[in-house]
XYZ file of C-alpha atoms in Angstrom:
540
model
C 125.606 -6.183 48.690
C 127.316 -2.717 48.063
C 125.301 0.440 47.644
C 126.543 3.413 44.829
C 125.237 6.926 44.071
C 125.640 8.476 40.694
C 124.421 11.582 38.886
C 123.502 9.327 35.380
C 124.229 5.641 35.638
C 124.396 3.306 31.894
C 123.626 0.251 32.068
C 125.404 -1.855 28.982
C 128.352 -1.492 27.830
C 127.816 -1.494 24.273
C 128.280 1.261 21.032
C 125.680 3.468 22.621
C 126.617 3.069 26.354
C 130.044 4.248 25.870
C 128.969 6.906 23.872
C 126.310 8.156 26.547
C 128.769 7.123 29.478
C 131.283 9.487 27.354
C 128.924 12.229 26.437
C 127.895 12.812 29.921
C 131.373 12.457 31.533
C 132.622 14.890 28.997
C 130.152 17.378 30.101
C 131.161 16.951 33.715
C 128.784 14.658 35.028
C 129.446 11.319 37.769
C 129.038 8.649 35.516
C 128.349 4.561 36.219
C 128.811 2.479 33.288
C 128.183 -0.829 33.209
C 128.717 -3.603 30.935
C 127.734 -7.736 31.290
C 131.174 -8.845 29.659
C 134.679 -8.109 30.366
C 134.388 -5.595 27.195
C 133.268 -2.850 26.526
C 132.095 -2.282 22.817
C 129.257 -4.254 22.218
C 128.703 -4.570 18.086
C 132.187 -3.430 17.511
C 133.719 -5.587 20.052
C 132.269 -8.583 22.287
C 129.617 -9.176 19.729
C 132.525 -8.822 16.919
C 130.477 -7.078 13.962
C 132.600 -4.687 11.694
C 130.637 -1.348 11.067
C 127.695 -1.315 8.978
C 127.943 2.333 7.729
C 126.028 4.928 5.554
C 127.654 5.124 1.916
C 128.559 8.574 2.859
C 130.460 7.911 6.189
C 133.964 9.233 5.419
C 132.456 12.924 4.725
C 128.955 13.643 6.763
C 126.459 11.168 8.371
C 128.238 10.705 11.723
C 128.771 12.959 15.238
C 132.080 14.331 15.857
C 132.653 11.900 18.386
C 131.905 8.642 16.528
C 134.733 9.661 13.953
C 137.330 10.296 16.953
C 136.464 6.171 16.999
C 136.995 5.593 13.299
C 139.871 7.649 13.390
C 141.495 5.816 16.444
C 141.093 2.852 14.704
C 143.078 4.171 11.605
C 145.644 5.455 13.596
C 146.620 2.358 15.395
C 146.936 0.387 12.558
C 149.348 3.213 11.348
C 151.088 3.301 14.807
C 151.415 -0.813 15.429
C 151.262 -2.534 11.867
C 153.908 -3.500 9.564
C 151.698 -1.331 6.756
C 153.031 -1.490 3.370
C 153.712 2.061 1.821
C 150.604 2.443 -0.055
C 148.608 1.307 2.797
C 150.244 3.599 5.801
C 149.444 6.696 3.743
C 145.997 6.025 2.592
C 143.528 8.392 4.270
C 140.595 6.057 4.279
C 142.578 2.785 5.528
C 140.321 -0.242 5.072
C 142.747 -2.356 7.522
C 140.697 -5.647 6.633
C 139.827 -4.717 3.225
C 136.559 -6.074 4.054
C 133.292 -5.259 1.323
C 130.065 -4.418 4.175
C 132.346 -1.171 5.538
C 134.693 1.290 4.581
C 136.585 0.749 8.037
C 136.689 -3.428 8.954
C 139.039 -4.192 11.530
C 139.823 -6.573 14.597
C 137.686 -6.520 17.749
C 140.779 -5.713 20.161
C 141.650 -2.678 18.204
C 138.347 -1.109 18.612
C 138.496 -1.938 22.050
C 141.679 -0.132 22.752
C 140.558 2.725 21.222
C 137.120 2.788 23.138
C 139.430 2.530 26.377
C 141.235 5.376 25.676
C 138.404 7.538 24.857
C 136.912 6.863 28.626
C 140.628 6.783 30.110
C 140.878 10.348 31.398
C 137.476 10.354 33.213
C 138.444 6.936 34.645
C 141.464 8.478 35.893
C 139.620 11.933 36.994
C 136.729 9.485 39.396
C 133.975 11.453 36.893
C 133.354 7.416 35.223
C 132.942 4.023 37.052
C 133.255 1.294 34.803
C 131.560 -1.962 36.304
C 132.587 -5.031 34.121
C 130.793 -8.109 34.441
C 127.621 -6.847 35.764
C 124.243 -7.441 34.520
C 120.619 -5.664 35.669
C 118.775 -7.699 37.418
C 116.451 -5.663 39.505
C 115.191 -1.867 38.888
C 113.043 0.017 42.047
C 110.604 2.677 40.955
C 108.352 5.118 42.238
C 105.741 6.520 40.368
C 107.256 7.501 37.305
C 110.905 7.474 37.821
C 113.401 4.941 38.275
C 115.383 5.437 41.799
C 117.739 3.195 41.014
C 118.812 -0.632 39.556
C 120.361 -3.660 40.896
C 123.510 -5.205 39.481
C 124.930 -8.816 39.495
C 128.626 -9.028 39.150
C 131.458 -11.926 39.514
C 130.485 -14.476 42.397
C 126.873 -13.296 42.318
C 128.033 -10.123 44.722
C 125.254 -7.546 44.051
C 125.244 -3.998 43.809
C 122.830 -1.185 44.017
C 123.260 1.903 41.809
C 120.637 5.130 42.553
C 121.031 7.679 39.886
C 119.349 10.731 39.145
C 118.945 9.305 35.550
C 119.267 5.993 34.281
C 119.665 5.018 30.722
C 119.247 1.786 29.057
C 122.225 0.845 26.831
C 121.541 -3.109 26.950
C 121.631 -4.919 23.956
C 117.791 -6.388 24.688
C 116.549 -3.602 26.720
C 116.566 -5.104 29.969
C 115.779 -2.151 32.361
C 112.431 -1.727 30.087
C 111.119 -4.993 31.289
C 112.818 -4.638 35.189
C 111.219 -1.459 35.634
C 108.233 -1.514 34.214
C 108.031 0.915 31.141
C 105.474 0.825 28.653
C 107.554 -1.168 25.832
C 106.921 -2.821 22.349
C 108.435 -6.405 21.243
C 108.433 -8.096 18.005
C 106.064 -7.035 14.985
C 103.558 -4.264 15.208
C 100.603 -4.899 13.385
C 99.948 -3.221 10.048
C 96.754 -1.282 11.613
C 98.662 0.172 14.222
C 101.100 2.835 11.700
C 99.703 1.249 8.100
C 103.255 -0.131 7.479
C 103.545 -2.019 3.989
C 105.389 -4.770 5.365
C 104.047 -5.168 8.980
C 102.298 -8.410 8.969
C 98.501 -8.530 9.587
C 98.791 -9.045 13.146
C 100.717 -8.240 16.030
C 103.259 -10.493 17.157
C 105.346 -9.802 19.996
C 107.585 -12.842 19.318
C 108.293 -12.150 15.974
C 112.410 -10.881 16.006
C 115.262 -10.912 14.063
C 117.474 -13.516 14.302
C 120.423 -13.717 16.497
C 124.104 -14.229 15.458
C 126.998 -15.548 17.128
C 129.670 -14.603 15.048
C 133.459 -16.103 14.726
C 137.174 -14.903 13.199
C 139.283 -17.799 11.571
C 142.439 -17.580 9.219
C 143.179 -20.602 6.576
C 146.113 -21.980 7.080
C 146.569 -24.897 3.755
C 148.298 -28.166 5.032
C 147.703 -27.625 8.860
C 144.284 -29.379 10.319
C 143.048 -27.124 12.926
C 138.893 -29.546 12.012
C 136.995 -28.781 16.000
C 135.737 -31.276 17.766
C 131.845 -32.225 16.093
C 129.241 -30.157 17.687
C 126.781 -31.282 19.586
C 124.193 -30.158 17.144
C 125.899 -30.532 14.087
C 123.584 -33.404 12.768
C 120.665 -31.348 13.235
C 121.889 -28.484 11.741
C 123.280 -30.320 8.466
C 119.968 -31.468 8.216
C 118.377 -28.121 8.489
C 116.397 -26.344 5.621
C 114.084 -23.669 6.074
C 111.041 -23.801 4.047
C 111.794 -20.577 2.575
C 115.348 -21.392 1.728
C 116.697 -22.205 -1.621
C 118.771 -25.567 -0.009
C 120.042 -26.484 3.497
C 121.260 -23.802 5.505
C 124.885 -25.038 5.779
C 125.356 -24.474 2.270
C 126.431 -21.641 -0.195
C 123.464 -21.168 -1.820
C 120.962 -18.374 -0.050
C 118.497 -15.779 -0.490
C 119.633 -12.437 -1.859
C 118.483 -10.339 0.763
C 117.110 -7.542 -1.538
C 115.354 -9.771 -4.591
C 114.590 -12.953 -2.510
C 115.835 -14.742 -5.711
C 118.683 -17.941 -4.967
C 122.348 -17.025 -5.502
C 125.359 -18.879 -5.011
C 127.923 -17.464 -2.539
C 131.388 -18.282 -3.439
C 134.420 -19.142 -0.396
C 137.903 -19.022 -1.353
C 140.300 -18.718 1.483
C 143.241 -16.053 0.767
C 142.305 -14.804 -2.322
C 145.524 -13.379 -3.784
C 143.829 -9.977 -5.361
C 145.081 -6.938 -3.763
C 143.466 -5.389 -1.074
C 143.751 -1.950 -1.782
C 141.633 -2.648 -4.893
C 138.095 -3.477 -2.618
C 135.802 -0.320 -2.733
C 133.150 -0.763 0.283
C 129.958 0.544 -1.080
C 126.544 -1.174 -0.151
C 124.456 1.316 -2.269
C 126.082 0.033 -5.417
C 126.725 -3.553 -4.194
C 125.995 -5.337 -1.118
C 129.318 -7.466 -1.061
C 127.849 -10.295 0.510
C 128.525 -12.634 -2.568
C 131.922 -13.557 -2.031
C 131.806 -14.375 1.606
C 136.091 -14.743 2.554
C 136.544 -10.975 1.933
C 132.997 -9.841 2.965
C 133.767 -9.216 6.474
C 137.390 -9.999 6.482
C 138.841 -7.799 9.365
C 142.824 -8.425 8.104
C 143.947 -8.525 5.149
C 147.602 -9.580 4.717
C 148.294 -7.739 1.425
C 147.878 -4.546 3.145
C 150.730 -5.285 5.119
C 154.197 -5.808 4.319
C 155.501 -9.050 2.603
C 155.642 -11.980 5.059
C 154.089 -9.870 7.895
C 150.965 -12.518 7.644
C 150.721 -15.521 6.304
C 146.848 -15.498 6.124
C 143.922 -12.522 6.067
C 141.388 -12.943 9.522
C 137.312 -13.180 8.348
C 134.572 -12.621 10.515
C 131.624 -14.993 10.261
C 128.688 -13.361 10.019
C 126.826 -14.754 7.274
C 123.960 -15.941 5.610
C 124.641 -19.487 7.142
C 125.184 -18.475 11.236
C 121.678 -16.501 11.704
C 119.646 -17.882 14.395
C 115.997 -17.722 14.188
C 113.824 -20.693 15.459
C 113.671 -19.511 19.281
C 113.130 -15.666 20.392
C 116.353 -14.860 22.378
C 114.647 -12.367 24.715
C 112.880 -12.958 27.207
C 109.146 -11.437 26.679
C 106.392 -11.349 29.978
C 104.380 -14.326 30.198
C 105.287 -16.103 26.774
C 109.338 -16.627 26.932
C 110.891 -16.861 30.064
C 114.871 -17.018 30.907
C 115.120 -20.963 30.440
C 113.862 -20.817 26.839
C 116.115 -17.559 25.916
C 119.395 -19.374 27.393
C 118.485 -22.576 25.055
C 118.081 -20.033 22.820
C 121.452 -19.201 22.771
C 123.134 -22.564 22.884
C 121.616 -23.550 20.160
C 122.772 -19.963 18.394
C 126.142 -21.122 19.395
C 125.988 -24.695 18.080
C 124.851 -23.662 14.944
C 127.893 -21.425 14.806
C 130.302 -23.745 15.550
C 128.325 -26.194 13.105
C 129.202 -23.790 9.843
C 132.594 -23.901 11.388
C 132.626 -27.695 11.718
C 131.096 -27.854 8.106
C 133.445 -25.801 6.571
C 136.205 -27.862 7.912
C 134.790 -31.147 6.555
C 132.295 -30.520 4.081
C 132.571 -27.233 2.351
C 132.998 -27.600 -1.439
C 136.454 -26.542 -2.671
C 137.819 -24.857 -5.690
C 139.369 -27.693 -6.914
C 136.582 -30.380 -6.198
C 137.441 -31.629 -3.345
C 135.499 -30.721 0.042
C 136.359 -29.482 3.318
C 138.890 -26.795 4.470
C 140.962 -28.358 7.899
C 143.209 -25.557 7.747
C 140.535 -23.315 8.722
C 141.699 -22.070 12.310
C 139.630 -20.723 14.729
C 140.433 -17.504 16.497
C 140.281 -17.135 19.960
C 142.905 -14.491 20.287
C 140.655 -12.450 18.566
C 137.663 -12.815 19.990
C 138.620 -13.087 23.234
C 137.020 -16.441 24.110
C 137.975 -20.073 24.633
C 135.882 -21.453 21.478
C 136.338 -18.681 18.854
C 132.866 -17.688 19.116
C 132.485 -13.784 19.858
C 131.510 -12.759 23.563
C 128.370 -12.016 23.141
C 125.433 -12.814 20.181
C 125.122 -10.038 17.722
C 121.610 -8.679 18.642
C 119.454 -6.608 16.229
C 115.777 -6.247 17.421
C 115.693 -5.274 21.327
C 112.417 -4.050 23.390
C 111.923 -0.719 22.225
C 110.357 2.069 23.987
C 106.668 3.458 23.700
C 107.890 6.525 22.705
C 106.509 10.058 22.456
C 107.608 9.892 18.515
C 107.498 6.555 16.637
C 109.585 6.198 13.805
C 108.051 4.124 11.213
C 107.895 2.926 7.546
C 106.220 6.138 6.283
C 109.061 8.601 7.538
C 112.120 6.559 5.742
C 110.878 4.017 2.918
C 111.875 5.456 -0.186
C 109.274 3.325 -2.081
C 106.649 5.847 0.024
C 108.654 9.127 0.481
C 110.566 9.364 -2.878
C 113.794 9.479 -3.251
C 114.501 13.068 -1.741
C 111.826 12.495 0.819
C 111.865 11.531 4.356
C 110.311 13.145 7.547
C 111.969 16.113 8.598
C 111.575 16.307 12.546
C 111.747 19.962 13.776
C 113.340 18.156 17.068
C 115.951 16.126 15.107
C 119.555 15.018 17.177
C 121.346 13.235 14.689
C 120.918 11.498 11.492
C 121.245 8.543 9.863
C 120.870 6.265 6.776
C 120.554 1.912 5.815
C 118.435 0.279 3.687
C 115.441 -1.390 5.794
C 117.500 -4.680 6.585
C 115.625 -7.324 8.427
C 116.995 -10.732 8.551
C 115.112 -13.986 9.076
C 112.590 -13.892 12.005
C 111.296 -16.136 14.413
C 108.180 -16.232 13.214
C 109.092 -17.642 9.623
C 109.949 -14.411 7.919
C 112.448 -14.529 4.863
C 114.862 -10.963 4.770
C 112.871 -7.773 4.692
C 115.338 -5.769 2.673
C 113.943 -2.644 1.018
C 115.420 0.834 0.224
C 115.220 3.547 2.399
C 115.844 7.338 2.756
C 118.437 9.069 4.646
C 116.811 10.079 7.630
C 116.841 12.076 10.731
C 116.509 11.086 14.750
C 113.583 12.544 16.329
C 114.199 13.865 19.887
C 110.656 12.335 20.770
C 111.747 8.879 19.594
C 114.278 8.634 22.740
C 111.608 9.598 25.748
C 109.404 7.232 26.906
C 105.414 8.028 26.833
C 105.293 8.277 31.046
C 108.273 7.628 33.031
C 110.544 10.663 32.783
C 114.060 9.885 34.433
C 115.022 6.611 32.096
C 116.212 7.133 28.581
C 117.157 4.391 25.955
C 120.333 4.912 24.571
C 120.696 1.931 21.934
C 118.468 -0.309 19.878
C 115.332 0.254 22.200
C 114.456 3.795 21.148
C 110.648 4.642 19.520
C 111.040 2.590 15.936
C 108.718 -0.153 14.737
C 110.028 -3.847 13.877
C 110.489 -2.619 10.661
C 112.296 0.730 11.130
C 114.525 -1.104 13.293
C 115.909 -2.592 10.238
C 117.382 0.627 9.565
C 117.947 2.356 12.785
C 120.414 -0.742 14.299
C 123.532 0.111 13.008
C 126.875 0.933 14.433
C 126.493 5.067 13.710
C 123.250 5.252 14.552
C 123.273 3.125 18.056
C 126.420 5.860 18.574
C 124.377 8.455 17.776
C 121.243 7.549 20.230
C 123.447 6.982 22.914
C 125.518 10.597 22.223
C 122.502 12.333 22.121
C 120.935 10.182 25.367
C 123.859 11.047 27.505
C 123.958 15.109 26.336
C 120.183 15.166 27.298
C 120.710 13.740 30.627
C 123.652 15.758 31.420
C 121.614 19.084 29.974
C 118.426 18.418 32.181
C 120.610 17.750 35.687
C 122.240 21.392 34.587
C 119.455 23.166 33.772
C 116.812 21.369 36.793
C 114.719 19.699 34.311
C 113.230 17.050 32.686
C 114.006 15.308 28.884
C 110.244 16.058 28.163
C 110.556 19.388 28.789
C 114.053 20.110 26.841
C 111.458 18.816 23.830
C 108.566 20.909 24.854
C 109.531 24.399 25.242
C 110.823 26.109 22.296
C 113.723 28.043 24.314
C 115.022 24.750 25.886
C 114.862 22.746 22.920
C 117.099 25.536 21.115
C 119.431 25.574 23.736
C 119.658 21.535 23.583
C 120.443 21.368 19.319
C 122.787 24.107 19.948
C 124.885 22.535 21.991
C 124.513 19.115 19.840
C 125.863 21.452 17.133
C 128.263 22.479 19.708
C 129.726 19.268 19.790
C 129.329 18.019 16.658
C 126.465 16.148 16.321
C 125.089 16.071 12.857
C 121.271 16.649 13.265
C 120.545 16.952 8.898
C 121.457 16.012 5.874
C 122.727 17.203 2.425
C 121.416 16.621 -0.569
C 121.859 12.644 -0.648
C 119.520 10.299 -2.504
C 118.095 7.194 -0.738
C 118.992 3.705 -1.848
């Protein structure tokens, strides 16, 4: 056991740790960031997810510092790829050509950039980064959080006391290990009158999980994985509210419900540079090779590649028939970790079924030259680091965001709640996937919308701040809140407030309370570029 003292200590490593962990060190604070895997990143890295991103991105809708990532991305492509001409000068490089996001690239290279973001506070002693550490113990008193307990490599523990702590964990651990008032699953629709709540509560109603996976195709080579474990069960598998088994190409539209046949050819040989990435017009999800595909080898020059690189996060690899968090009294860690393995088998099942059964072009099934891609990942199987999470526990919050501030069925198209303590912005449709308690895909339109400063302080305990998924939404605003520029965002804005109350000797309630305080705080998230409205932008 080793003991640590901090000024603001993060625990997870993920989109809106490192931006707290940055936020605060870039304001001068000592800063403890820690992070369960050997990577830092979380969605854009261990969890391998290419951005999900407002329409709008590549002008407004996005701090200051979230572009310094996109743009680092960009620019190492530039600086380490064999670009062809009309790819090295393009302003708005898609490096993977990919349809869900203007910007889809390879886990790694968001990783180096992320690294060199933190790299001069690492060097300066400001930031301690703790890899391979997870929360496994918070102390409180009364209503503050004195400090947590961390489990790194060969179960060595360490204690971290911090004047604040904020929770940047993918499931919103520290909510649970120190005791603050939190919400999990599905509100019911008494509690805000949301349209689509259900009836009734139900705390183990989430999103499903994902493991995703990168593979290249690689025709007369047979790179076929060993069978899963699972794989009988999960070729067998057909939801009642699917259109045919799950490891197939046929699937719910997420936004009509109505069946539609995905289509999967390997390598397509249309040029990159003609893909336009724009979910308001079209989703992309139809064609399911370039939907996420992270490289494209037509953006590079001739022979540079001999295939593209897709990420596997589909219709097919949700997992949704066990909650994978672990909720007081009704799911406890043993069901959450078979949880997961069975996440993963199913995974490596579409993989399996690809390789063996998928149909082909020419009538024929099965792709064997489907490789795996550990080198991208950064794991043994292929399989990212970490499941792709998108419902954590979320905060009782001061402010609670919920269907009536962003539907655009209720709020019109120009509409949307307009929060006089707003610190950032953002804008997705309302995208639920499949839940654990039977639900097809909730996928309605929404407005763009604006962050409440109430939504990130919890209703008693006044030294803990969420800084990711676990901030004051509903199960249904969460469908829109859970992206890549929002979790950014949160965790920004969670890292400035911290940093701002240790300067000026108070607390996050306050900055929101008093008029002069909260003036000061926007300022100085103008100051640094955080985008707290919008322009005139419809919803979609």
């Amino acid at each position: 056991m080793s003991d640590r003292a901090t000024e603001i200590l993060v625990v997870g490593g993920g989109l809106g740790g490192v931006a707290a962990a940055l936020a605060a060190a870039r304001a001068g604070n000592r800063v403890v960031l820690t992070e369960p895997t050997d990577w830092i990143g979380g969605q854009l890295t261990s969890q391998a997810v290419p951005p999900d991103e407002n329409p709008w991105i590549e002008r407004f809708g996005a701090t200051a510092a979230y572009r310094e990532v996109r743009d680092g991305i960009r620019d190492y492509y530039r600086r380490h790829y064999p670009l062809r001409a009309e790819a090295l000068d393009l302003v708005d490089l898609n490096p993977g050509a990919g349809r869900v996001s203007k910007l889809c690239h390879e886990p790694r290279v968001a990783l180096a950039v992320l690294e060199s973001l933190l790299a001069p506070h690492r060097a300066s002693g400001r930031l301690t980064l703790l890899l391979e550490h997870r929360p496994v113990a918070a102390e409180t008193v009364g209503d503050e959080v004195r400090s947590v307990t961390l489990e790194g490599p060969g179960g060595r523990r360490t204690t971290v006391a911090a004047d604040y702590v904020l929770d940047a964990t993918e499931d919103g651990d520290l909510l649970l290990l120190a005791g603050v008032e939190h919400v999990t699953g599905a509100e019911s629709r008494a509690e805000y009158d949301e349209p689509h709540a259900p009836e009734k509560a139900d705390p183990l109603n989430l999103q499903g999980i994902t493991y995703c996976f990168a593979m290249s195709y690689h025709p007369g080579e047979d790179h076929t994985i060993e069978r899963p474990e699972m794989y009988d069960f999960w070729r067998s598998y057909q939801p009642d509210f699917w259109p045919g088994p799950l490891l197939g190409l046929t699937a719910p539209d997420p936004r009509t419900l109505e069946s539609v046949e995905r289509t999967f050819v390997p390598n397509p040989d249309t040029d990159p540079l003609a893909v336009s990435a724009d979910q308001s017009a079209d989703a992309g999800d139809k064609e399911l090779w370039g939907f996420r595909r992270i490289l494209a080898r037509g953006m590079h020059r001739a022979g540079a590649f001999d295939s593209d690189i897709t990420l596997v996060n589909w219709p097919l690899n949700d997992y949704w028939l066990k909650p994978a968090l672990e909720v007081e009294g009704l799911v406890d860690a043993d069901a959450v970790a078979r949880a997961h393995h069975e996440a993963r088998q199913l995974s490596l099942s579409v993989l399996y079924w690809l390789q063996t059964e998928a149909p082909r072009p020419d009538g024929g099934t099965g792709f064997p030259g489907l490789r795996p891609r550990p080198d991208v990942t950064g794991t043994e199987d292929g399989l990212a680091k970490a499941a792709y999470v998108r419902e954590s526990r979320r905060i009782r919050a001061v402010t609670t965001v919920t269907e009536h501030d962003v539907s655009l069925d209720i709020v019109g198209p120009y509409g949307g709640t307009r929060h006089p303590d707003s610190v950032g912005v953002g804008s997705y449709r309302i995208d639920l996937h499949p839940s654990t308690s039977g639900d097809n895909y909730i996928d309605v339109a929404s407005v763009p919308f604006e962050i409440p400063l109430g939504a990130l302080l919890p209703v008693r305990v006044r030294n803990l701040l969420p800084a990711a998924k676990n901030i004051g939404t509903t199960h249904i605003t969460n469908g829109c809140f859970r992206l890549h520029p929002v979790e950014w965002n949160i965790g920004e804005v969670a890292g400035r407030l911290a940093a701002f109350a240790l300067s000026h000797g108070v607390r996050p309630h306050q900055v929101r309370e008093d008029a002069e305080l909260l003036d000061g705080f926007t300022r100085l998230l103008d100051r640094t570029g955080v985008e707290r409205h919008w322009p005139d932008v419809r919803g979609y």
